[in-house]
């Protein structure tokens, strides 16, 4: 299989390319406006570079495209890839507005093509195995709290530019709306949110509260303006689990989780895993199957929740 990577972002060079290289592909193609910046010498897979996003999408014979451009361009290039008959993965956020995301879902459905938003952290072995372990012990998640903060971004980072789809909502929103879907298996029934920091005229930090059926909840603090924090706590009537580095887990080392039940604390250990590789293996296996519809449903449900989150922030600002 050939894969076309559209965009040569920081995450593309650091994580996506190595993940693609591990799959034993026929060829990795890269469409970028900076072909001179591509460093492919360490790749085992043959590599071809196109100068320009649209040029690459039109010229490539790849079966699958991964869109990794600036946020504001995601939908434009994803639509072009789908219309050219390519299965398509898109960096989060898949789009800036719900209507354009629903349009992508409709195109992919009509053309029987894969469409997936790359929210890869839920494919990490630690998270999936945590769900299995909790089920085996009869522990039902009811409340989730999370914090994901990092120091201010440099002035030239596109995530600080509203025209390019910057801001904490676009960058971190997927980490707010997806935990409830993953652990509860449902959509929120209400969302409240409060801006805590502003930067360049955009929300740079926020507190959130998402309520789900049966009294379940997700709450958290997400910000571009804090000391680095990246953790999640999952609690039920008789237990809690603490996961550090849950949203961006390093790929090369084993990971742990702290589990407490009946006033007894234990540490779970998990082998090293690369969330990008696990995600790619899962979604590429969906190509041409009926399960592509479930993947579309996931991204449209997340988009619906993200729209409610934006409305909640607008009400409070």
PDB file of C-alpha atoms in Angstrom:
ATOM      1  CA  UNK A   1       0.000   0.000   0.000  1.00  0.00           C
ATOM      2  CA  UNK A   2       1.087   3.563  -0.743  1.00  0.00           C
ATOM      3  CA  UNK A   3       0.251   6.396   1.666  1.00  0.00           C
ATOM      4  CA  UNK A   4       0.302  10.119   0.896  1.00  0.00           C
ATOM      5  CA  UNK A   5       1.101  12.439   3.806  1.00  0.00           C
ATOM      6  CA  UNK A   6      -0.295  15.890   3.011  1.00  0.00           C
ATOM      7  CA  UNK A   7       1.687  18.426   5.021  1.00  0.00           C
ATOM      8  CA  UNK A   8       5.020  18.145   6.791  1.00  0.00           C
ATOM      9  CA  UNK A   9       4.023  19.374  10.232  1.00  0.00           C
ATOM     10  CA  UNK A  10       5.994  18.916  13.424  1.00  0.00           C
ATOM     11  CA  UNK A  11       3.797  15.994  14.454  1.00  0.00           C
ATOM     12  CA  UNK A  12       4.119  14.528  10.954  1.00  0.00           C
ATOM     13  CA  UNK A  13       7.909  14.455  11.042  1.00  0.00           C
ATOM     14  CA  UNK A  14       8.183  13.300  14.677  1.00  0.00           C
ATOM     15  CA  UNK A  15       5.386  10.739  14.982  1.00  0.00           C
ATOM     16  CA  UNK A  16       3.374  10.103  11.801  1.00  0.00           C
ATOM     17  CA  UNK A  17       6.279   9.325   9.453  1.00  0.00           C
ATOM     18  CA  UNK A  18       7.969   6.869  11.869  1.00  0.00           C
ATOM     19  CA  UNK A  19       4.599   5.175  12.423  1.00  0.00           C
ATOM     20  CA  UNK A  20       4.008   4.840   8.672  1.00  0.00           C
ATOM     21  CA  UNK A  21       7.556   3.571   8.226  1.00  0.00           C
ATOM     22  CA  UNK A  22       6.854   0.709  10.638  1.00  0.00           C
ATOM     23  CA  UNK A  23       3.996  -0.689   8.533  1.00  0.00           C
ATOM     24  CA  UNK A  24       6.051  -2.120   5.663  1.00  0.00           C
ATOM     25  CA  UNK A  25       4.420   0.095   3.029  1.00  0.00           C
ATOM     26  CA  UNK A  26       5.256   0.062  -0.656  1.00  0.00           C
ATOM     27  CA  UNK A  27       5.916   3.813  -0.608  1.00  0.00           C
ATOM     28  CA  UNK A  28       5.400   6.904   1.562  1.00  0.00           C
ATOM     29  CA  UNK A  29       4.617  10.021  -0.457  1.00  0.00           C
ATOM     30  CA  UNK A  30       4.776  13.513   1.039  1.00  0.00           C
ATOM     31  CA  UNK A  31       3.026  16.589  -0.355  1.00  0.00           C
ATOM     32  CA  UNK A  32       4.477  19.758   1.155  1.00  0.00           C
ATOM     33  CA  UNK A  33       5.085  23.407   0.377  1.00  0.00           C
ATOM     34  CA  UNK A  34       8.578  22.976   1.838  1.00  0.00           C
ATOM     35  CA  UNK A  35      10.055  19.979  -0.018  1.00  0.00           C
ATOM     36  CA  UNK A  36      13.567  21.041   0.957  1.00  0.00           C
ATOM     37  CA  UNK A  37      12.667  20.511   4.642  1.00  0.00           C
ATOM     38  CA  UNK A  38      11.744  16.832   4.265  1.00  0.00           C
ATOM     39  CA  UNK A  39      14.183  14.514   6.006  1.00  0.00           C
ATOM     40  CA  UNK A  40      13.544  10.969   4.832  1.00  0.00           C
ATOM     41  CA  UNK A  41      17.040   9.510   4.998  1.00  0.00           C
ATOM     42  CA  UNK A  42      16.294   7.480   8.122  1.00  0.00           C
ATOM     43  CA  UNK A  43      13.168   5.846   6.646  1.00  0.00           C
ATOM     44  CA  UNK A  44      13.278   2.206   5.545  1.00  0.00           C
ATOM     45  CA  UNK A  45      10.310   2.772   3.215  1.00  0.00           C
ATOM     46  CA  UNK A  46      10.870   4.344  -0.238  1.00  0.00           C
ATOM     47  CA  UNK A  47       9.807   7.993  -0.187  1.00  0.00           C
ATOM     48  CA  UNK A  48       8.568  10.401  -2.858  1.00  0.00           C
ATOM     49  CA  UNK A  49       8.030  14.145  -2.351  1.00  0.00           C
ATOM     50  CA  UNK A  50       5.593  16.465  -4.154  1.00  0.00           C
ATOM     51  CA  UNK A  51       5.959  20.259  -4.074  1.00  0.00           C
ATOM     52  CA  UNK A  52       2.471  21.416  -3.060  1.00  0.00           C
ATOM     53  CA  UNK A  53      -0.559  19.939  -1.312  1.00  0.00           C
ATOM     54  CA  UNK A  54      -3.026  19.946  -4.206  1.00  0.00           C
ATOM     55  CA  UNK A  55      -0.328  18.847  -6.651  1.00  0.00           C
ATOM     56  CA  UNK A  56       0.428  15.826  -4.507  1.00  0.00           C
ATOM     57  CA  UNK A  57      -3.206  14.826  -4.035  1.00  0.00           C
ATOM     58  CA  UNK A  58      -3.869  14.998  -7.783  1.00  0.00           C
ATOM     59  CA  UNK A  59      -0.625  13.310  -8.883  1.00  0.00           C
ATOM     60  CA  UNK A  60      -0.331  10.586  -6.252  1.00  0.00           C
ATOM     61  CA  UNK A  61      -1.575   7.038  -6.750  1.00  0.00           C
ATOM     62  CA  UNK A  62      -1.704   6.411  -2.983  1.00  0.00           C
ATOM     63  CA  UNK A  63      -4.686   4.522  -1.603  1.00  0.00           C
ATOM     64  CA  UNK A  64      -4.677   6.432   1.696  1.00  0.00           C
ATOM     65  CA  UNK A  65      -4.082  10.116   2.514  1.00  0.00           C
ATOM     66  CA  UNK A  66      -3.201  11.542   5.936  1.00  0.00           C
ATOM     67  CA  UNK A  67      -3.938  15.283   6.133  1.00  0.00           C
ATOM     68  CA  UNK A  68      -1.523  17.095   8.472  1.00  0.00           C
ATOM     69  CA  UNK A  69      -1.729  20.746   7.426  1.00  0.00           C
ATOM     70  CA  UNK A  70      -2.742  23.748   9.570  1.00  0.00           C
ATOM     71  CA  UNK A  71      -6.152  23.344  11.224  1.00  0.00           C
ATOM     72  CA  UNK A  72      -8.020  25.753   8.950  1.00  0.00           C
ATOM     73  CA  UNK A  73      -7.016  23.765   5.834  1.00  0.00           C
ATOM     74  CA  UNK A  74      -7.923  20.284   7.075  1.00  0.00           C
ATOM     75  CA  UNK A  75     -11.376  20.088   5.514  1.00  0.00           C
ATOM     76  CA  UNK A  76     -10.298  21.588   2.187  1.00  0.00           C
ATOM     77  CA  UNK A  77      -7.596  18.992   1.629  1.00  0.00           C
ATOM     78  CA  UNK A  78      -9.625  16.130   3.100  1.00  0.00           C
ATOM     79  CA  UNK A  79     -12.457  16.904   0.681  1.00  0.00           C
ATOM     80  CA  UNK A  80     -10.027  16.951  -2.248  1.00  0.00           C
ATOM     81  CA  UNK A  81      -8.547  13.614  -1.165  1.00  0.00           C
ATOM     82  CA  UNK A  82     -11.976  11.993  -0.837  1.00  0.00           C
ATOM     83  CA  UNK A  83     -13.140  13.377  -4.180  1.00  0.00           C
ATOM     84  CA  UNK A  84     -10.018  11.826  -5.718  1.00  0.00           C
ATOM     85  CA  UNK A  85     -11.034   8.433  -4.332  1.00  0.00           C
ATOM     86  CA  UNK A  86      -8.616   8.229  -1.378  1.00  0.00           C
ATOM     87  CA  UNK A  87      -9.285   6.784   2.050  1.00  0.00           C
ATOM     88  CA  UNK A  88      -8.571   9.735   4.341  1.00  0.00           C
ATOM     89  CA  UNK A  89      -7.200  10.333   7.830  1.00  0.00           C
ATOM     90  CA  UNK A  90      -7.210  13.894   9.182  1.00  0.00           C
ATOM     91  CA  UNK A  91      -5.304  15.385  12.112  1.00  0.00           C
ATOM     92  CA  UNK A  92      -7.541  16.699  14.872  1.00  0.00           C
ATOM     93  CA  UNK A  93      -9.545  18.864  14.601  1.00  0.00           C
ATOM     94  CA  UNK A  94     -11.002  17.390  11.436  1.00  0.00           C
ATOM     95  CA  UNK A  95     -12.753  20.696  10.677  1.00  0.00           C
ATOM     96  CA  UNK A  96     -13.482  24.184  11.913  1.00  0.00           C
ATOM     97  CA  UNK A  97     -17.281  23.951  11.642  1.00  0.00           C
ATOM     98  CA  UNK A  98     -19.799  21.137  11.965  1.00  0.00           C
ATOM     99  CA  UNK A  99     -21.332  21.574   8.498  1.00  0.00           C
ATOM    100  CA  UNK A 100     -18.030  20.975   6.710  1.00  0.00           C
ATOM    101  CA  UNK A 101     -17.346  17.907   8.856  1.00  0.00           C
ATOM    102  CA  UNK A 102     -20.787  16.467   8.083  1.00  0.00           C
ATOM    103  CA  UNK A 103     -20.138  17.132   4.386  1.00  0.00           C
ATOM    104  CA  UNK A 104     -16.908  15.119   4.551  1.00  0.00           C
ATOM    105  CA  UNK A 105     -18.764  12.271   6.257  1.00  0.00           C
ATOM    106  CA  UNK A 106     -21.417  12.299   3.518  1.00  0.00           C
ATOM    107  CA  UNK A 107     -18.814  12.251   0.732  1.00  0.00           C
ATOM    108  CA  UNK A 108     -16.923   9.371   2.321  1.00  0.00           C
ATOM    109  CA  UNK A 109     -20.170   7.439   2.816  1.00  0.00           C
ATOM    110  CA  UNK A 110     -21.300   7.892  -0.787  1.00  0.00           C
ATOM    111  CA  UNK A 111     -17.884   6.906  -2.133  1.00  0.00           C
ATOM    112  CA  UNK A 112     -17.469   4.048   0.379  1.00  0.00           C
ATOM    113  CA  UNK A 113     -14.195   5.486   1.640  1.00  0.00           C
ATOM    114  CA  UNK A 114     -12.643   5.537   5.088  1.00  0.00           C
ATOM    115  CA  UNK A 115     -12.752   8.863   6.924  1.00  0.00           C
ATOM    116  CA  UNK A 116     -11.103   9.062  10.337  1.00  0.00           C
ATOM    117  CA  UNK A 117     -10.039  11.804  12.736  1.00  0.00           C
ATOM    118  CA  UNK A 118      -6.627  11.023  14.235  1.00  0.00           C
ATOM    119  CA  UNK A 119      -7.427  11.190  17.953  1.00  0.00           C
ATOM    120  CA  UNK A 120      -4.807   8.530  18.545  1.00  0.00           C
ATOM    121  CA  UNK A 121      -4.437   8.460  22.347  1.00  0.00           C
ATOM    122  CA  UNK A 122      -7.452   6.146  22.760  1.00  0.00           C
ATOM    123  CA  UNK A 123      -5.653   3.508  20.675  1.00  0.00           C
ATOM    124  CA  UNK A 124      -2.741   3.263  23.106  1.00  0.00           C
ATOM    125  CA  UNK A 125      -2.469  -0.181  24.700  1.00  0.00           C
ATOM    126  CA  UNK A 126      -2.562   1.268  28.222  1.00  0.00           C
ATOM    127  CA  UNK A 127      -5.952   2.919  27.741  1.00  0.00           C
ATOM    128  CA  UNK A 128      -7.556  -0.042  25.992  1.00  0.00           C
ATOM    129  CA  UNK A 129      -6.148  -2.515  28.514  1.00  0.00           C
ATOM    130  CA  UNK A 130      -7.333  -0.309  31.388  1.00  0.00           C
ATOM    131  CA  UNK A 131     -10.902  -0.649  30.088  1.00  0.00           C
ATOM    132  CA  UNK A 132     -10.535  -4.443  29.933  1.00  0.00           C
ATOM    133  CA  UNK A 133      -9.061  -4.668  33.444  1.00  0.00           C
ATOM    134  CA  UNK A 134     -11.824  -2.519  34.914  1.00  0.00           C
ATOM    135  CA  UNK A 135     -14.487  -4.657  33.259  1.00  0.00           C
ATOM    136  CA  UNK A 136     -12.926  -7.854  34.616  1.00  0.00           C
ATOM    137  CA  UNK A 137     -12.934  -6.411  38.146  1.00  0.00           C
ATOM    138  CA  UNK A 138     -16.517  -5.196  37.899  1.00  0.00           C
ATOM    139  CA  UNK A 139     -15.482  -1.527  38.090  1.00  0.00           C
ATOM    140  CA  UNK A 140     -17.729   0.881  36.172  1.00  0.00           C
ATOM    141  CA  UNK A 141     -16.326   4.359  35.347  1.00  0.00           C
ATOM    142  CA  UNK A 142     -18.649   7.145  36.477  1.00  0.00           C
ATOM    143  CA  UNK A 143     -16.514  10.262  36.817  1.00  0.00           C
ATOM    144  CA  UNK A 144     -13.454  11.371  34.868  1.00  0.00           C
ATOM    145  CA  UNK A 145     -11.222  14.344  35.611  1.00  0.00           C
ATOM    146  CA  UNK A 146      -8.356  15.453  33.392  1.00  0.00           C
ATOM    147  CA  UNK A 147      -5.755  18.198  33.127  1.00  0.00           C
ATOM    148  CA  UNK A 148      -3.767  18.968  29.991  1.00  0.00           C
ATOM    149  CA  UNK A 149      -1.664  22.146  30.106  1.00  0.00           C
ATOM    150  CA  UNK A 150       1.611  23.323  28.637  1.00  0.00           C
ATOM    151  CA  UNK A 151       3.633  26.562  28.640  1.00  0.00           C
ATOM    152  CA  UNK A 152       2.859  29.356  26.137  1.00  0.00           C
ATOM    153  CA  UNK A 153       3.591  28.554  22.505  1.00  0.00           C
ATOM    154  CA  UNK A 154       6.103  30.561  20.477  1.00  0.00           C
ATOM    155  CA  UNK A 155       4.709  33.578  18.638  1.00  0.00           C
ATOM    156  CA  UNK A 156       5.144  31.937  15.213  1.00  0.00           C
ATOM    157  CA  UNK A 157       3.226  28.762  16.122  1.00  0.00           C
ATOM    158  CA  UNK A 158       0.091  28.440  13.957  1.00  0.00           C
ATOM    159  CA  UNK A 159      -1.930  27.454  17.032  1.00  0.00           C
ATOM    160  CA  UNK A 160      -1.686  31.104  18.101  1.00  0.00           C
ATOM    161  CA  UNK A 161      -3.180  32.356  14.827  1.00  0.00           C
ATOM    162  CA  UNK A 162      -7.006  32.483  14.659  1.00  0.00           C
ATOM    163  CA  UNK A 163      -6.909  32.623  10.845  1.00  0.00           C
ATOM    164  CA  UNK A 164      -5.116  29.257  10.781  1.00  0.00           C
ATOM    165  CA  UNK A 165      -7.522  27.627  13.227  1.00  0.00           C
ATOM    166  CA  UNK A 166      -5.552  28.281  16.388  1.00  0.00           C
ATOM    167  CA  UNK A 167      -6.721  28.451  19.986  1.00  0.00           C
ATOM    168  CA  UNK A 168      -7.131  25.933  22.785  1.00  0.00           C
ATOM    169  CA  UNK A 169     -10.620  24.902  21.679  1.00  0.00           C
ATOM    170  CA  UNK A 170      -9.430  23.696  18.274  1.00  0.00           C
ATOM    171  CA  UNK A 171      -6.190  22.183  19.544  1.00  0.00           C
ATOM    172  CA  UNK A 172      -7.393  20.538  22.763  1.00  0.00           C
ATOM    173  CA  UNK A 173     -11.127  20.130  22.179  1.00  0.00           C
ATOM    174  CA  UNK A 174     -10.775  16.524  21.004  1.00  0.00           C
ATOM    175  CA  UNK A 175      -9.261  15.610  24.377  1.00  0.00           C
ATOM    176  CA  UNK A 176     -12.313  17.083  26.116  1.00  0.00           C
ATOM    177  CA  UNK A 177     -15.108  15.449  24.115  1.00  0.00           C
ATOM    178  CA  UNK A 178     -13.560  11.987  23.557  1.00  0.00           C
ATOM    179  CA  UNK A 179     -12.963  10.541  27.079  1.00  0.00           C
ATOM    180  CA  UNK A 180     -16.692  10.269  27.816  1.00  0.00           C
ATOM    181  CA  UNK A 181     -17.307   8.554  24.496  1.00  0.00           C
ATOM    182  CA  UNK A 182     -14.431   6.145  25.130  1.00  0.00           C
ATOM    183  CA  UNK A 183     -15.178   5.232  28.760  1.00  0.00           C
ATOM    184  CA  UNK A 184     -18.957   5.793  28.960  1.00  0.00           C
ATOM    185  CA  UNK A 185     -19.896   4.877  25.394  1.00  0.00           C
ATOM    186  CA  UNK A 186     -22.264   7.834  25.096  1.00  0.00           C
ATOM    187  CA  UNK A 187     -22.574  11.500  24.162  1.00  0.00           C
ATOM    188  CA  UNK A 188     -22.850  14.295  26.758  1.00  0.00           C
ATOM    189  CA  UNK A 189     -26.321  15.559  27.614  1.00  0.00           C
ATOM    190  CA  UNK A 190     -25.021  18.999  28.633  1.00  0.00           C
ATOM    191  CA  UNK A 191     -21.756  20.950  28.471  1.00  0.00           C
ATOM    192  CA  UNK A 192     -20.594  23.927  30.517  1.00  0.00           C
ATOM    193  CA  UNK A 193     -17.302  25.721  29.900  1.00  0.00           C
ATOM    194  CA  UNK A 194     -15.486  28.815  31.136  1.00  0.00           C
ATOM    195  CA  UNK A 195     -12.531  30.613  29.552  1.00  0.00           C
ATOM    196  CA  UNK A 196      -9.704  30.943  32.077  1.00  0.00           C
ATOM    197  CA  UNK A 197      -7.032  32.509  29.859  1.00  0.00           C
ATOM    198  CA  UNK A 198      -7.076  34.425  26.588  1.00  0.00           C
ATOM    199  CA  UNK A 199      -4.253  34.870  24.093  1.00  0.00           C
ATOM    200  CA  UNK A 200      -4.209  36.624  20.712  1.00  0.00           C
ATOM    201  CA  UNK A 201      -7.965  37.169  20.997  1.00  0.00           C
ATOM    202  CA  UNK A 202      -8.690  33.445  21.421  1.00  0.00           C
ATOM    203  CA  UNK A 203      -9.441  31.084  24.282  1.00  0.00           C
ATOM    204  CA  UNK A 204      -6.084  29.847  25.563  1.00  0.00           C
ATOM    205  CA  UNK A 205      -7.378  28.049  28.652  1.00  0.00           C
ATOM    206  CA  UNK A 206     -10.706  26.666  29.856  1.00  0.00           C
ATOM    207  CA  UNK A 207     -12.477  24.780  32.606  1.00  0.00           C
ATOM    208  CA  UNK A 208     -15.084  22.300  31.419  1.00  0.00           C
ATOM    209  CA  UNK A 209     -17.896  20.169  32.809  1.00  0.00           C
ATOM    210  CA  UNK A 210     -19.628  17.575  30.639  1.00  0.00           C
ATOM    211  CA  UNK A 211     -22.607  15.714  32.089  1.00  0.00           C
ATOM    212  CA  UNK A 212     -23.709  12.317  30.803  1.00  0.00           C
ATOM    213  CA  UNK A 213     -26.718  10.096  31.411  1.00  0.00           C
ATOM    214  CA  UNK A 214     -26.962   8.047  34.614  1.00  0.00           C
ATOM    215  CA  UNK A 215     -25.198  10.745  36.657  1.00  0.00           C
ATOM    216  CA  UNK A 216     -21.800  10.391  34.963  1.00  0.00           C
ATOM    217  CA  UNK A 217     -19.446  13.316  34.350  1.00  0.00           C
ATOM    218  CA  UNK A 218     -16.202  14.579  32.844  1.00  0.00           C
ATOM    219  CA  UNK A 219     -14.477  17.684  34.189  1.00  0.00           C
ATOM    220  CA  UNK A 220     -11.122  19.229  33.474  1.00  0.00           C
ATOM    221  CA  UNK A 221      -8.756  22.115  32.888  1.00  0.00           C
ATOM    222  CA  UNK A 222      -7.058  22.577  29.506  1.00  0.00           C
ATOM    223  CA  UNK A 223      -4.663  25.420  28.755  1.00  0.00           C
ATOM    224  CA  UNK A 224      -1.826  26.851  26.660  1.00  0.00           C
ATOM    225  CA  UNK A 225      -0.769  28.937  29.672  1.00  0.00           C
ATOM    226  CA  UNK A 226       0.291  26.528  32.419  1.00  0.00           C
ATOM    227  CA  UNK A 227       3.108  24.384  33.692  1.00  0.00           C
ATOM    228  CA  UNK A 228       3.147  21.063  31.840  1.00  0.00           C
ATOM    229  CA  UNK A 229       0.453  18.706  33.133  1.00  0.00           C
ATOM    230  CA  UNK A 230      -1.069  15.725  31.354  1.00  0.00           C
ATOM    231  CA  UNK A 231      -3.133  13.340  33.460  1.00  0.00           C
ATOM    232  CA  UNK A 232      -6.492  11.634  33.826  1.00  0.00           C
ATOM    233  CA  UNK A 233      -8.320  10.155  36.810  1.00  0.00           C
ATOM    234  CA  UNK A 234     -11.183   7.707  36.383  1.00  0.00           C
ATOM    235  CA  UNK A 235     -13.414   6.976  39.371  1.00  0.00           C
ATOM    236  CA  UNK A 236     -16.389   4.812  40.256  1.00  0.00           C
ATOM    237  CA  UNK A 237     -18.242   3.874  43.415  1.00  0.00           C
ATOM    238  CA  UNK A 238     -15.469   1.548  44.592  1.00  0.00           C
ATOM    239  CA  UNK A 239     -12.266   2.488  42.749  1.00  0.00           C
ATOM    240  CA  UNK A 240     -10.116   5.039  40.981  1.00  0.00           C
ATOM    241  CA  UNK A 241      -7.392   4.869  38.335  1.00  0.00           C
ATOM    242  CA  UNK A 242      -4.730   7.514  37.729  1.00  0.00           C
ATOM    243  CA  UNK A 243      -3.023   7.778  34.322  1.00  0.00           C
ATOM    244  CA  UNK A 244      -0.079  10.124  33.785  1.00  0.00           C
ATOM    245  CA  UNK A 245       0.861  11.354  30.273  1.00  0.00           C
ATOM    246  CA  UNK A 246      -2.440   9.917  29.067  1.00  0.00           C
ATOM    247  CA  UNK A 247      -2.987  12.163  26.028  1.00  0.00           C
ATOM    248  CA  UNK A 248       0.564  12.044  24.628  1.00  0.00           C
ATOM    249  CA  UNK A 249       2.101   8.839  25.931  1.00  0.00           C
ATOM    250  CA  UNK A 250       5.783   8.327  24.962  1.00  0.00           C
ATOM    251  CA  UNK A 251       6.122   5.380  22.555  1.00  0.00           C
ATOM    252  CA  UNK A 252       9.424   3.873  23.649  1.00  0.00           C
ATOM    253  CA  UNK A 253       8.913   2.989  27.321  1.00  0.00           C
ATOM    254  CA  UNK A 254       6.577   0.841  29.371  1.00  0.00           C
ATOM    255  CA  UNK A 255       3.789   2.739  31.121  1.00  0.00           C
ATOM    256  CA  UNK A 256       1.935   2.428  34.404  1.00  0.00           C
ATOM    257  CA  UNK A 257      -1.412   3.222  36.002  1.00  0.00           C
ATOM    258  CA  UNK A 258      -2.247   3.523  39.688  1.00  0.00           C
ATOM    259  CA  UNK A 259      -5.339   1.506  40.635  1.00  0.00           C
ATOM    260  CA  UNK A 260      -6.987   1.786  44.045  1.00  0.00           C
ATOM    261  CA  UNK A 261      -9.910  -0.359  45.187  1.00  0.00           C
ATOM    262  CA  UNK A 262     -11.084  -1.229  48.702  1.00  0.00           C
ATOM    263  CA  UNK A 263      -8.379   1.019  50.205  1.00  0.00           C
ATOM    264  CA  UNK A 264      -5.724  -1.122  48.517  1.00  0.00           C
ATOM    265  CA  UNK A 265      -3.425   0.480  45.971  1.00  0.00           C
ATOM    266  CA  UNK A 266      -1.738  -1.363  43.108  1.00  0.00           C
ATOM    267  CA  UNK A 267       0.374  -0.325  40.146  1.00  0.00           C
ATOM    268  CA  UNK A 268      -0.515  -1.727  36.750  1.00  0.00           C
ATOM    269  CA  UNK A 269       2.330  -1.993  34.234  1.00  0.00           C
ATOM    270  CA  UNK A 270       1.901  -2.032  30.463  1.00  0.00           C
ATOM    271  CA  UNK A 271       4.446  -2.769  27.708  1.00  0.00           C
ATOM    272  CA  UNK A 272       5.684   0.035  25.462  1.00  0.00           C
ATOM    273  CA  UNK A 273       3.264   0.979  22.710  1.00  0.00           C
ATOM    274  CA  UNK A 274       3.099   3.634  19.994  1.00  0.00           C
ATOM    275  CA  UNK A 275      -0.423   5.082  19.829  1.00  0.00           C
ATOM    276  CA  UNK A 276       0.146   6.259  16.244  1.00  0.00           C
ATOM    277  CA  UNK A 277       1.118   2.764  15.086  1.00  0.00           C
ATOM    278  CA  UNK A 278      -1.793   1.153  16.950  1.00  0.00           C
ATOM    279  CA  UNK A 279      -4.198   3.720  15.508  1.00  0.00           C
ATOM    280  CA  UNK A 280      -2.920   3.169  11.959  1.00  0.00           C
ATOM    281  CA  UNK A 281      -3.199  -0.611  12.235  1.00  0.00           C
ATOM    282  CA  UNK A 282      -6.770  -0.330  13.497  1.00  0.00           C
ATOM    283  CA  UNK A 283      -8.099   2.173  10.960  1.00  0.00           C
ATOM    284  CA  UNK A 284      -6.337   0.756   7.894  1.00  0.00           C
ATOM    285  CA  UNK A 285      -7.971  -2.591   8.697  1.00  0.00           C
ATOM    286  CA  UNK A 286     -11.365  -0.869   8.331  1.00  0.00           C
ATOM    287  CA  UNK A 287     -10.879   0.032   4.650  1.00  0.00           C
ATOM    288  CA  UNK A 288     -13.716  -1.313   2.531  1.00  0.00           C
ATOM    289  CA  UNK A 289     -15.611  -2.777   5.499  1.00  0.00           C
ATOM    290  CA  UNK A 290     -18.976  -1.912   7.022  1.00  0.00           C
ATOM    291  CA  UNK A 291     -17.097  -0.759  10.139  1.00  0.00           C
ATOM    292  CA  UNK A 292     -16.122   2.438   8.313  1.00  0.00           C
ATOM    293  CA  UNK A 293     -19.573   3.748   9.254  1.00  0.00           C
ATOM    294  CA  UNK A 294     -18.800   3.406  12.966  1.00  0.00           C
ATOM    295  CA  UNK A 295     -15.622   5.448  12.421  1.00  0.00           C
ATOM    296  CA  UNK A 296     -17.670   8.151  10.673  1.00  0.00           C
ATOM    297  CA  UNK A 297     -20.173   8.067  13.524  1.00  0.00           C
ATOM    298  CA  UNK A 298     -17.378   8.581  16.053  1.00  0.00           C
ATOM    299  CA  UNK A 299     -16.055  11.725  14.401  1.00  0.00           C
ATOM    300  CA  UNK A 300     -19.520  13.225  13.813  1.00  0.00           C
ATOM    301  CA  UNK A 301     -20.526  12.592  17.441  1.00  0.00           C
ATOM    302  CA  UNK A 302     -17.305  14.232  18.628  1.00  0.00           C
ATOM    303  CA  UNK A 303     -17.961  17.163  16.293  1.00  0.00           C
ATOM    304  CA  UNK A 304     -21.464  17.569  17.719  1.00  0.00           C
ATOM    305  CA  UNK A 305     -20.018  17.694  21.249  1.00  0.00           C
ATOM    306  CA  UNK A 306     -17.299  20.122  20.128  1.00  0.00           C
ATOM    307  CA  UNK A 307     -19.982  22.439  18.716  1.00  0.00           C
ATOM    308  CA  UNK A 308     -21.792  22.374  22.076  1.00  0.00           C
ATOM    309  CA  UNK A 309     -18.496  23.105  23.831  1.00  0.00           C
ATOM    310  CA  UNK A 310     -17.895  26.131  21.603  1.00  0.00           C
ATOM    311  CA  UNK A 311     -21.426  27.387  22.286  1.00  0.00           C
ATOM    312  CA  UNK A 312     -20.853  27.006  26.029  1.00  0.00           C
ATOM    313  CA  UNK A 313     -17.661  29.067  25.831  1.00  0.00           C
ATOM    314  CA  UNK A 314     -19.402  31.726  23.728  1.00  0.00           C
ATOM    315  CA  UNK A 315     -22.168  32.041  26.333  1.00  0.00           C
ATOM    316  CA  UNK A 316     -19.703  32.585  29.166  1.00  0.00           C
ATOM    317  CA  UNK A 317     -17.374  35.021  27.352  1.00  0.00           C
TER     318      UNK A 317
END
